[in-house]
mmCIF file of C-alpha atoms and ligand atoms in Angstrom:
data_model
loop_
_atom_site.group_PDB
_atom_site.id
_atom_site.type_symbol
_atom_site.label_atom_id
_atom_site.label_comp_id
_atom_site.label_asym_id
_atom_site.label_seq_id
_atom_site.Cartn_x
_atom_site.Cartn_y
_atom_site.Cartn_z
ATOM 1 C CA MET A 17 21.104 -8.071 -24.187
ATOM 2 C CA VAL A 18 20.435 -4.227 -23.474
ATOM 3 C CA ARG A 19 23.249 -2.593 -21.684
ATOM 4 C CA ALA A 20 23.567 1.157 -20.809
ATOM 5 C CA LEU A 21 26.679 3.117 -21.785
ATOM 6 C CA GLN A 22 29.153 3.764 -19.010
ATOM 7 C CA SER A 23 28.748 7.565 -19.564
ATOM 8 C CA GLU A 24 24.939 7.158 -19.056
ATOM 9 C CA ILE A 25 25.524 5.072 -15.949
ATOM 10 C CA GLU A 26 27.879 7.964 -14.762
ATOM 11 C CA ALA A 27 25.527 10.556 -15.305
ATOM 12 C CA ALA A 28 22.839 8.648 -13.475
ATOM 13 C CA VAL A 29 25.078 7.776 -10.330
ATOM 14 C CA GLU A 30 25.849 11.533 -10.305
ATOM 15 C CA ALA A 31 22.359 12.567 -10.320
ATOM 16 C CA LEU A 32 21.471 9.922 -7.625
ATOM 17 C CA ARG A 33 24.372 11.349 -5.381
ATOM 18 C CA ALA A 34 22.949 14.741 -5.955
ATOM 19 C CA GLY A 35 19.659 13.543 -4.447
ATOM 20 C CA GLU A 36 17.884 13.374 -7.579
ATOM 21 C CA LEU A 37 15.717 10.948 -9.330
ATOM 22 C CA VAL A 38 16.772 8.390 -11.940
ATOM 23 C CA ALA A 39 14.350 6.284 -13.702
ATOM 24 C CA PHE A 40 15.791 2.751 -14.585
ATOM 25 C CA PRO A 41 14.602 -0.489 -16.087
ATOM 26 C CA THR A 42 14.184 -3.661 -14.246
ATOM 27 C CA GLU A 43 13.160 -7.065 -15.578
ATOM 28 C CA THR A 44 9.440 -6.406 -13.987
ATOM 29 C CA VAL A 45 8.629 -2.701 -14.709
ATOM 30 C CA TYR A 46 10.565 0.637 -14.656
ATOM 31 C CA GLY A 47 11.566 1.888 -11.355
ATOM 32 C CA LEU A 48 11.765 5.436 -10.151
ATOM 33 C CA GLY A 49 15.032 5.506 -8.147
ATOM 34 C CA ALA A 50 16.446 7.652 -5.289
ATOM 35 C CA ASN A 51 19.397 7.016 -2.841
ATOM 36 C CA ALA A 52 17.661 5.069 -0.193
ATOM 37 C CA ALA A 53 20.082 6.741 2.541
ATOM 38 C CA ASP A 54 19.016 10.267 1.627
ATOM 39 C CA ALA A 55 15.778 11.271 3.251
ATOM 40 C CA ASN A 56 15.403 14.352 0.921
ATOM 41 C CA ALA A 57 15.869 12.334 -2.281
ATOM 42 C CA VAL A 58 13.343 9.703 -1.128
ATOM 43 C CA ALA A 59 10.585 12.483 -0.254
ATOM 44 C CA LYS A 60 11.053 13.458 -3.893
ATOM 45 C CA VAL A 61 9.831 10.194 -4.982
ATOM 46 C CA PHE A 62 6.653 10.621 -3.262
ATOM 47 C CA THR A 63 6.279 14.023 -4.505
ATOM 48 C CA ALA A 64 6.927 12.795 -8.182
ATOM 49 C CA LYS A 65 4.380 10.000 -8.101
ATOM 50 C CA GLY A 66 1.819 11.848 -5.838
ATOM 51 C CA ARG A 67 2.066 8.919 -3.399
ATOM 52 C CA PRO A 68 0.856 8.972 0.120
ATOM 53 C CA SER A 69 3.955 9.413 2.486
ATOM 54 C CA ASP A 70 3.178 6.727 4.506
ATOM 55 C CA HIS A 71 3.438 3.973 1.889
ATOM 56 C CA PRO A 72 6.675 2.054 2.037
ATOM 57 C CA LEU A 73 9.151 1.662 -0.813
ATOM 58 C CA ILE A 74 11.314 -1.356 -1.746
ATOM 59 C CA VAL A 75 15.160 -1.132 -1.362
ATOM 60 C CA HIS A 76 16.969 -2.369 -4.533
ATOM 61 C CA LEU A 77 20.521 -3.824 -3.968
ATOM 62 C CA ASP A 78 22.832 -5.374 -6.437
ATOM 63 C CA SER A 79 23.270 -8.655 -4.604
ATOM 64 C CA ALA A 80 22.605 -9.936 -1.182
ATOM 65 C CA LYS A 81 26.182 -9.380 -0.098
ATOM 66 C CA TYR A 82 25.616 -6.505 1.868
ATOM 67 C CA ILE A 83 21.823 -7.138 2.975
ATOM 68 C CA HIS A 84 22.928 -7.180 6.740
ATOM 69 C CA ARG A 85 23.239 -3.273 6.250
ATOM 70 C CA TRP A 86 19.685 -3.184 5.786
ATOM 71 C CA VAL A 87 17.894 -5.903 7.676
ATOM 72 C CA ARG A 88 18.664 -7.059 11.231
ATOM 73 C CA ASP A 89 17.535 -10.607 10.589
ATOM 74 C CA PHE A 90 17.692 -12.790 7.562
ATOM 75 C CA PRO A 91 15.753 -15.879 8.414
ATOM 76 C CA ALA A 92 16.462 -19.349 6.860
ATOM 77 C CA ALA A 93 13.555 -19.349 4.655
ATOM 78 C CA ALA A 94 14.346 -15.884 3.244
ATOM 79 C CA LYS A 95 17.816 -16.935 2.773
ATOM 80 C CA ALA A 96 16.564 -20.029 0.731
ATOM 81 C CA LEU A 97 14.356 -17.845 -1.387
ATOM 82 C CA ALA A 98 17.097 -15.336 -2.304
ATOM 83 C CA ALA A 99 19.328 -18.083 -3.071
ATOM 84 C CA LYS A 100 16.871 -19.519 -5.728
ATOM 85 C CA PHE A 101 15.291 -16.199 -7.031
ATOM 86 C CA TRP A 102 17.716 -13.346 -6.715
ATOM 87 C CA PRO A 103 18.720 -11.668 -9.117
ATOM 88 C CA GLY A 104 14.967 -11.765 -10.035
ATOM 89 C CA PRO A 105 11.359 -10.638 -9.482
ATOM 90 C CA LEU A 106 11.108 -11.435 -5.951
ATOM 91 C CA THR A 107 10.782 -9.047 -3.037
ATOM 92 C CA LEU A 108 11.212 -10.019 0.501
ATOM 93 C CA VAL A 109 9.879 -8.167 3.557
ATOM 94 C CA LEU A 110 12.322 -8.569 6.392
ATOM 95 C CA PRO A 111 12.961 -6.872 9.776
ATOM 96 C CA LYS A 112 14.664 -3.674 9.216
ATOM 97 C CA GLU A 113 18.132 -2.697 10.472
ATOM 98 C CA GLU A 114 17.827 0.459 12.883
ATOM 99 C CA LYS A 115 19.390 3.032 10.479
ATOM 100 C CA VAL A 116 16.788 2.551 7.557
ATOM 101 C CA LEU A 117 15.136 5.551 7.329
ATOM 102 C CA ASP A 118 11.440 6.033 8.273
ATOM 103 C CA VAL A 119 10.565 7.479 4.934
ATOM 104 C CA VAL A 120 11.571 4.372 3.174
ATOM 105 C CA THR A 121 9.562 2.034 5.300
ATOM 106 C CA GLY A 122 6.636 4.083 6.105
ATOM 107 C CA GLY A 123 7.607 4.019 9.970
ATOM 108 C CA GLN A 124 7.232 0.377 9.901
ATOM 109 C CA ASP A 125 9.691 -2.173 11.698
ATOM 110 C CA SER A 126 10.230 -3.861 8.409
ATOM 111 C CA VAL A 127 11.928 -3.165 4.971
ATOM 112 C CA ALA A 128 11.197 -4.785 1.380
ATOM 113 C CA ILE A 129 14.315 -5.710 -0.247
ATOM 114 C CA ARG A 130 14.816 -6.761 -3.795
ATOM 115 C CA VAL A 131 17.733 -7.650 -6.130
ATOM 116 C CA PRO A 132 16.622 -7.030 -9.770
ATOM 117 C CA SER A 133 18.381 -9.054 -12.576
ATOM 118 C CA HIS A 134 18.000 -6.666 -15.417
ATOM 119 C CA ARG A 135 21.309 -5.963 -16.692
ATOM 120 C CA VAL A 136 20.987 -2.081 -16.550
ATOM 121 C CA ALA A 137 19.541 -2.147 -13.168
ATOM 122 C CA GLN A 138 22.695 -4.163 -12.049
ATOM 123 C CA GLN A 139 25.178 -1.767 -13.867
ATOM 124 C CA LEU A 140 23.340 1.243 -12.006
ATOM 125 C CA LEU A 141 23.129 -0.348 -8.463
ATOM 126 C CA THR A 142 26.858 -1.636 -8.673
ATOM 127 C CA ALA A 143 27.996 1.722 -9.799
ATOM 128 C CA PHE A 144 25.993 3.580 -7.358
ATOM 129 C CA GLY A 145 27.290 1.147 -4.566
ATOM 130 C CA GLY A 146 24.220 1.427 -2.025
ATOM 131 C CA GLY A 147 20.493 0.810 -1.862
ATOM 132 C CA LEU A 148 17.961 2.703 -4.279
ATOM 133 C CA VAL A 149 14.295 2.871 -3.345
ATOM 134 C CA ALA A 150 12.325 2.262 -6.587
ATOM 135 C CA PRO A 151 8.521 2.158 -6.792
ATOM 136 C CA SER A 152 7.165 1.604 -10.097
ATOM 137 C CA ALA A 153 7.821 4.952 -12.210
ATOM 138 C CA ASN A 154 4.061 5.984 -12.530
ATOM 139 C CA ARG A 155 1.755 8.424 -11.011
ATOM 140 C CA TYR A 156 0.236 7.070 -7.999
ATOM 141 C CA GLY A 157 -2.404 4.415 -8.676
ATOM 142 C CA ARG A 158 -1.979 4.520 -12.466
ATOM 143 C CA LEU A 159 -0.525 2.064 -14.834
ATOM 144 C CA SER A 160 3.029 0.983 -14.331
ATOM 145 C CA PRO A 161 5.445 1.698 -17.090
ATOM 146 C CA THR A 162 7.087 -1.012 -19.138
ATOM 147 C CA ARG A 163 8.983 1.175 -21.605
ATOM 148 C CA PRO A 164 10.890 4.415 -21.173
ATOM 149 C CA GLU A 165 8.415 6.420 -23.185
ATOM 150 C CA HIS A 166 5.819 5.485 -20.611
ATOM 151 C CA VAL A 167 7.938 6.981 -17.817
ATOM 152 C CA ARG A 168 8.384 10.159 -19.890
ATOM 153 C CA GLU A 169 4.611 10.270 -20.089
ATOM 154 C CA GLU A 170 3.941 9.695 -16.569
ATOM 155 C CA LEU A 171 6.575 11.644 -14.817
ATOM 156 C CA GLY A 172 8.425 13.818 -17.317
ATOM 157 C CA GLU A 173 10.257 16.721 -15.898
ATOM 158 C CA ALA A 174 10.556 15.214 -12.338
ATOM 159 C CA VAL A 175 13.116 12.676 -13.410
ATOM 160 C CA SER A 176 16.706 13.826 -14.028
ATOM 161 C CA VAL A 177 17.745 10.913 -16.058
ATOM 162 C CA ILE A 178 15.761 7.934 -17.611
ATOM 163 C CA LEU A 179 17.848 4.957 -18.356
ATOM 164 C CA ASP A 180 16.680 3.223 -21.484
ATOM 165 C CA GLY A 181 16.542 -0.681 -21.134
ATOM 166 C CA GLY A 182 13.994 -1.119 -23.847
ATOM 167 C CA GLU A 183 10.841 -2.979 -23.094
ATOM 168 C CA CYS A 184 10.654 -4.988 -19.560
ATOM 169 C CA LYS A 185 10.919 -8.558 -19.968
ATOM 170 C CA LEU A 186 8.160 -9.684 -17.566
ATOM 171 C CA GLY A 187 5.738 -6.978 -17.493
ATOM 172 C CA VAL A 188 3.965 -6.998 -13.780
ATOM 173 C CA GLU A 189 5.648 -6.180 -10.492
ATOM 174 C CA SER A 190 7.686 -8.638 -8.399
ATOM 175 C CA THR A 191 6.255 -11.103 -6.209
ATOM 176 C CA ILE A 192 6.220 -9.758 -2.375
ATOM 177 C CA VAL A 193 6.756 -12.288 0.274
ATOM 178 C CA SER A 194 6.920 -11.464 4.023
ATOM 179 C CA CYS A 195 9.451 -13.349 6.035
ATOM 180 C CA LEU A 196 9.009 -11.414 9.351
ATOM 181 C CA VAL A 197 8.137 -14.414 11.741
ATOM 182 C CA GLU A 198 10.631 -17.287 11.818
ATOM 183 C CA GLY A 199 9.210 -20.152 9.918
ATOM 184 C CA GLN A 200 6.417 -18.351 8.351
ATOM 185 C CA VAL A 201 6.275 -17.317 4.832
ATOM 186 C CA ARG A 202 3.511 -15.136 3.537
ATOM 187 C CA LEU A 203 2.771 -14.129 -0.076
ATOM 188 C CA LEU A 204 1.661 -10.271 -0.117
ATOM 189 C CA ARG A 205 1.540 -9.553 -3.946
ATOM 190 C CA PRO A 206 1.497 -12.129 -6.557
ATOM 191 C CA GLY A 207 4.106 -11.733 -9.305
ATOM 192 C CA ALA A 208 6.330 -13.563 -11.809
ATOM 193 C CA VAL A 209 7.549 -16.020 -9.110
ATOM 194 C CA THR A 210 4.516 -18.018 -8.564
ATOM 195 C CA LEU A 211 3.048 -19.714 -5.217
ATOM 196 C CA ASN A 212 4.201 -23.235 -6.330
ATOM 197 C CA GLN A 213 7.862 -21.945 -7.084
ATOM 198 C CA LEU A 214 7.863 -20.336 -3.461
ATOM 199 C CA ARG A 215 6.333 -23.678 -2.016
ATOM 200 C CA ALA A 216 8.959 -25.741 -3.857
ATOM 201 C CA VAL A 217 11.735 -23.814 -1.823
ATOM 202 C CA VAL A 218 10.012 -23.117 1.622
ATOM 203 C CA GLY A 219 7.251 -25.620 1.948
ATOM 204 C CA GLU A 220 4.197 -23.852 3.484
ATOM 205 C CA VAL A 221 3.401 -20.362 2.165
ATOM 206 C CA ALA A 222 0.406 -18.332 3.612
ATOM 207 C CA VAL A 223 -1.510 -16.109 1.249
ATOM 208 C CA GLY A 224 -2.593 -12.484 1.728
ATOM 209 C CA ALA A 225 -2.523 -10.062 4.271
ATOM 210 C CA ASP A 226 -3.491 -10.993 7.968
ATOM 211 C CA GLU A 227 -3.741 -8.608 11.065
ATOM 212 C CA GLY A 228 -0.263 -7.477 11.756
ATOM 213 C CA THR A 229 0.834 -7.950 8.204
ATOM 214 C CA PRO A 230 2.546 -4.688 6.937
ATOM 215 C CA ARG A 231 0.731 -2.400 4.706
ATOM 216 C CA THR A 232 1.174 -3.106 0.956
ATOM 217 C CA PRO A 233 -0.308 -0.026 -0.867
ATOM 218 C CA GLY A 234 -0.310 -2.223 -4.173
ATOM 219 C CA SER A 235 -2.695 -4.070 -2.366
ATOM 220 C CA VAL A 236 -5.268 -1.144 -1.779
ATOM 221 C CA VAL A 237 -8.178 -2.000 -3.790
ATOM 222 C CA SER A 238 -8.118 0.360 -6.848
ATOM 223 C CA HIS A 239 -4.565 0.538 -8.302
ATOM 224 C CA TYR A 240 -2.782 -0.044 -11.465
ATOM 225 C CA ALA A 241 -5.582 1.460 -13.110
ATOM 226 C CA PRO A 242 -6.258 3.045 -16.642
ATOM 227 C CA SER A 243 -8.370 6.406 -16.586
ATOM 228 C CA THR A 244 -11.274 4.694 -18.481
ATOM 229 C CA PRO A 245 -13.392 2.480 -16.499
ATOM 230 C CA LEU A 246 -12.387 -1.031 -16.850
ATOM 231 C CA GLU A 247 -14.786 -4.101 -16.503
ATOM 232 C CA ILE A 248 -13.839 -7.786 -16.644
ATOM 233 C CA VAL A 249 -16.332 -9.963 -18.860
ATOM 234 C CA PRO A 250 -16.514 -13.691 -19.081
ATOM 235 C CA ALA A 251 -15.115 -14.868 -22.375
ATOM 236 C CA ASP A 252 -18.394 -15.892 -23.869
ATOM 237 C CA GLN A 253 -20.202 -12.653 -22.920
ATOM 238 C CA LEU A 254 -17.733 -10.248 -24.739
ATOM 239 C CA GLU A 255 -19.436 -9.705 -28.037
ATOM 240 C CA ALA A 256 -22.876 -9.442 -26.398
ATOM 241 C CA ARG A 257 -21.633 -6.995 -23.734
ATOM 242 C CA VAL A 258 -19.968 -4.964 -26.727
ATOM 243 C CA GLU A 259 -23.379 -4.613 -28.333
ATOM 244 C CA GLU A 260 -25.159 -3.689 -25.271
ATOM 245 C CA LEU A 261 -22.708 -1.034 -24.438
ATOM 246 C CA SER A 262 -22.267 0.296 -27.940
ATOM 247 C CA ALA A 263 -25.890 0.444 -28.812
ATOM 248 C CA GLY A 264 -26.074 4.165 -28.062
ATOM 249 C CA GLY A 265 -23.204 4.988 -30.329
ATOM 250 C CA ALA A 266 -20.544 4.683 -27.689
ATOM 251 C CA ARG A 267 -16.892 3.527 -28.477
ATOM 252 C CA LEU A 268 -15.630 0.697 -26.689
ATOM 253 C CA ALA A 269 -12.075 -0.832 -26.065
ATOM 254 C CA VAL A 270 -11.620 -4.761 -25.619
ATOM 255 C CA LEU A 271 -8.542 -6.759 -24.236
ATOM 256 C CA ALA A 272 -9.135 -10.065 -25.139
ATOM 257 C CA MET A 273 -7.467 -13.585 -25.592
ATOM 258 C CA ARG A 274 -8.977 -14.193 -29.089
ATOM 259 C CA LEU A 275 -10.308 -12.454 -32.084
ATOM 260 C CA PRO A 276 -13.817 -11.156 -32.128
ATOM 261 C CA MET A 277 -16.368 -13.641 -33.481
ATOM 262 C CA THR A 278 -18.370 -11.094 -34.993
ATOM 263 C CA THR A 279 -17.725 -7.919 -36.844
ATOM 264 C CA LEU A 280 -17.876 -5.135 -34.442
ATOM 265 C CA GLU A 281 -18.074 -1.692 -35.094
ATOM 266 C CA ARG A 282 -16.826 1.360 -32.960
ATOM 267 C CA VAL A 283 -14.426 -1.079 -31.147
ATOM 268 C CA SER A 284 -10.618 -1.062 -30.718
ATOM 269 C CA TRP A 285 -9.998 -4.908 -30.069
ATOM 270 C CA ILE A 286 -6.673 -6.209 -28.835
ATOM 271 C CA ASN A 287 -6.012 -9.884 -29.053
ATOM 272 C CA ALA A 288 -3.474 -10.395 -26.262
ATOM 273 C CA GLY A 289 -3.391 -14.401 -26.919
ATOM 274 C CA ARG A 290 -3.471 -17.417 -24.430
ATOM 275 C CA LYS A 291 -0.016 -17.401 -23.125
ATOM 276 C CA PRO A 292 0.183 -15.833 -19.514
ATOM 277 C CA GLN A 293 3.870 -14.797 -19.838
ATOM 278 C CA THR A 294 3.166 -12.842 -23.136
ATOM 279 C CA TYR A 295 -0.056 -11.457 -21.820
ATOM 280 C CA ALA A 296 1.708 -10.166 -18.846
ATOM 281 C CA HIS A 297 4.573 -8.914 -20.831
ATOM 282 C CA ASP A 298 2.286 -6.738 -22.974
ATOM 283 C CA LEU A 299 -0.436 -6.005 -20.283
ATOM 284 C CA TYR A 300 0.330 -2.538 -19.277
ATOM 285 C CA ALA A 301 1.172 -1.383 -22.685
ATOM 286 C CA ASN A 302 -2.013 -2.759 -23.983
ATOM 287 C CA LEU A 303 -3.863 -1.125 -21.291
ATOM 288 C CA ARG A 304 -2.258 2.275 -22.114
ATOM 289 C CA THR A 305 -3.071 1.856 -25.785
ATOM 290 C CA LEU A 306 -6.753 1.101 -25.083
ATOM 291 C CA ASP A 307 -6.878 3.980 -22.657
ATOM 292 C CA LYS A 308 -5.916 6.402 -25.287
ATOM 293 C CA ALA A 309 -8.275 4.942 -28.078
ATOM 294 C CA ALA A 310 -10.189 7.803 -28.866
ATOM 295 C CA GLY A 311 -13.282 8.634 -27.301
ATOM 296 C CA CYS A 312 -13.664 4.975 -25.786
ATOM 297 C CA VAL A 313 -16.010 5.040 -22.748
ATOM 298 C CA ARG A 314 -15.095 1.539 -21.355
ATOM 299 C CA ILE A 315 -12.467 -1.078 -21.542
ATOM 300 C CA LEU A 316 -13.725 -4.625 -21.498
ATOM 301 C CA VAL A 317 -11.285 -7.330 -20.569
ATOM 302 C CA GLN A 318 -11.836 -11.142 -21.178
ATOM 303 C CA GLU A 319 -11.711 -12.713 -17.829
ATOM 304 C CA VAL A 320 -8.304 -14.605 -17.481
ATOM 305 C CA PRO A 321 -8.106 -18.164 -16.435
ATOM 306 C CA ALA A 322 -8.471 -19.096 -12.665
ATOM 307 C CA THR A 323 -5.067 -20.962 -12.762
ATOM 308 C CA GLU A 324 -2.042 -20.110 -10.808
ATOM 309 C CA ALA A 325 -0.149 -19.109 -13.939
ATOM 310 C CA TRP A 326 -2.533 -16.138 -14.366
ATOM 311 C CA ASP A 327 -2.390 -15.153 -10.735
ATOM 312 C CA ALA A 328 -0.292 -11.992 -11.048
ATOM 313 C CA VAL A 329 -2.204 -10.923 -14.277
ATOM 314 C CA ARG A 330 -5.535 -11.539 -12.484
ATOM 315 C CA ASP A 331 -4.545 -9.699 -9.407
ATOM 316 C CA ARG A 332 -3.562 -6.558 -11.482
ATOM 317 C CA LEU A 333 -6.764 -6.605 -13.546
ATOM 318 C CA MET A 334 -9.097 -6.801 -10.547
ATOM 319 C CA LYS A 335 -7.401 -3.860 -8.957
ATOM 320 C CA ALA A 336 -7.686 -1.785 -12.346
ATOM 321 C CA ALA A 337 -11.344 -2.871 -12.391
ATOM 322 C CA ALA A 338 -11.874 -1.761 -8.773
ATOM 323 C CA LYS A 339 -11.832 1.825 -9.715
ATOM 324 C CA SER A 340 -15.587 2.541 -10.015
ATOM 325 C CA PRO A 341 -16.938 3.830 -13.369
ATOM 326 C CA ASP A 342 -18.364 7.164 -11.760
ATOM 327 C CA ARG A 343 -14.839 8.190 -10.182
HETATM 328 O O1 TXA B 511 8.847 -4.985 -9.528
HETATM 329 C C1 TXA B 511 8.802 -4.339 -8.619
HETATM 330 O O2 TXA B 511 8.603 -4.514 -7.415
HETATM 331 C C2 TXA B 511 8.908 -2.758 -9.018
HETATM 332 C C3 TXA B 511 10.142 -2.694 -9.733
HETATM 333 C C4 TXA B 511 10.644 -1.022 -9.984
HETATM 334 O O3 TXA B 511 11.292 -3.057 -8.760
HETATM 335 N N1 TXA B 511 8.728 -1.867 -7.957
HETATM 336 C C5 TXA B 511 7.414 -1.710 -7.352
HETATM 337 O O4 TXA B 511 7.264 -0.919 -6.281
HETATM 338 O O5 TXA B 511 6.371 -2.161 -7.771
HETATM 339 P P1 TXA B 511 5.848 -0.370 -5.677
HETATM 340 O O6 TXA B 511 6.433 0.756 -4.801
HETATM 341 O O7 TXA B 511 5.007 0.158 -6.876
HETATM 342 O O8 TXA B 511 5.345 -1.321 -5.025
HETATM 343 C C6 TXA B 511 6.122 -1.642 -3.875
HETATM 344 C C7 TXA B 511 5.046 -2.694 -2.755
HETATM 345 C C8 TXA B 511 3.973 -1.744 -2.263
HETATM 346 O O9 TXA B 511 2.772 -2.568 -2.390
HETATM 347 C C9 TXA B 511 4.502 -1.568 -0.926
HETATM 348 O O10 TXA B 511 3.485 -1.381 0.035
HETATM 349 C C10 TXA B 511 5.116 -2.981 -0.619
HETATM 350 O O11 TXA B 511 5.730 -2.932 -1.787
HETATM 351 N N2 TXA B 511 6.178 -2.675 0.441
HETATM 352 C C11 TXA B 511 7.104 -2.031 0.589
HETATM 353 N N3 TXA B 511 7.692 -2.054 1.677
HETATM 354 C C12 TXA B 511 7.061 -3.044 2.571
HETATM 355 C C13 TXA B 511 7.119 -3.202 3.945
HETATM 356 N N4 TXA B 511 8.057 -3.064 4.670
HETATM 357 N N5 TXA B 511 6.233 -4.305 4.202
HETATM 358 C C14 TXA B 511 5.074 -4.539 3.393
HETATM 359 N N6 TXA B 511 5.192 -4.134 2.278
HETATM 360 C C15 TXA B 511 5.908 -3.247 1.625
HETATM 361 MG MG1 MG B 512 3.481 0.624 -8.192
#
């Protein structure tokens, strides 16, 4: 298991206490961390990412032990979910404690809390002894980083310390669940914890935003996007679409779940396989690779199955595709 050196953790904690930014690994994606109790430090996160300042951030804690410092209510359903999935890839949106900074919550009356399981994230949070805001460590709207070199590519100089935890195990962001109304649980963003897993713990779970649901910028239509336009194509139309688009000599990139059935020229083809966990683990790194494939005008992505195991991946692909080709 990957573990950071004590000296690296100490340097990171010192940077955080000085109001600087530290990128650290979690089991989902790399986070861009700042002291959640320091408004100036949190402001730096928005500047580094180029993220609109009213978009709320997730507060990361090493356990639920001191959660009452951040939330004024911890409903039974939320407690049951925390007991089952923390530490792990689940974020709970809860009524915020008064002192939680507006710059963290986007001025809303709720706060998102997550207890990550990655060993290095745990080491850092425990040594820091407080809450860390940590959005994915990428430029706003772009692909989330799942390796330390992605963070360097995305944010470089803006980050004082990048803790190296190797590749993230899961590869897509946490499942976000809102527990603001007693007895009501609502899925806001699909992730590694599936709807059925949530239902097995709390019974009924509503899906998607409704009126009065807090803002989740991860849910603005275009997000998690490569710079090359991305198009989702049914499995049986991949080769035909490649031939159609490359007829004029254009280069294409393909993210598929199988090998090509014919020999295709001028195509960078990645076979990401048929296992949802492996596919998710490699998703952002594969899109980064294809995004860089020299001269490619479009990334074609094979449509993934319409089953629950693929919910998180499908959600991210649809958001990546929502970026229209002429932007
Ligand atoms: O897996 C993850 O959750 C990663 C790692 C680093 O922990 N973090 C992450 O953060 O994905 P970010 O900022 O990229 O996405 C956080 C999402 C956003 O869609 C944000 O709007 C939502 O959480 N969020 C934060 N506070 C919220 C609140 N009070 N109500 C509703 N949504 C909230
Ligand atoms: Mg993000």
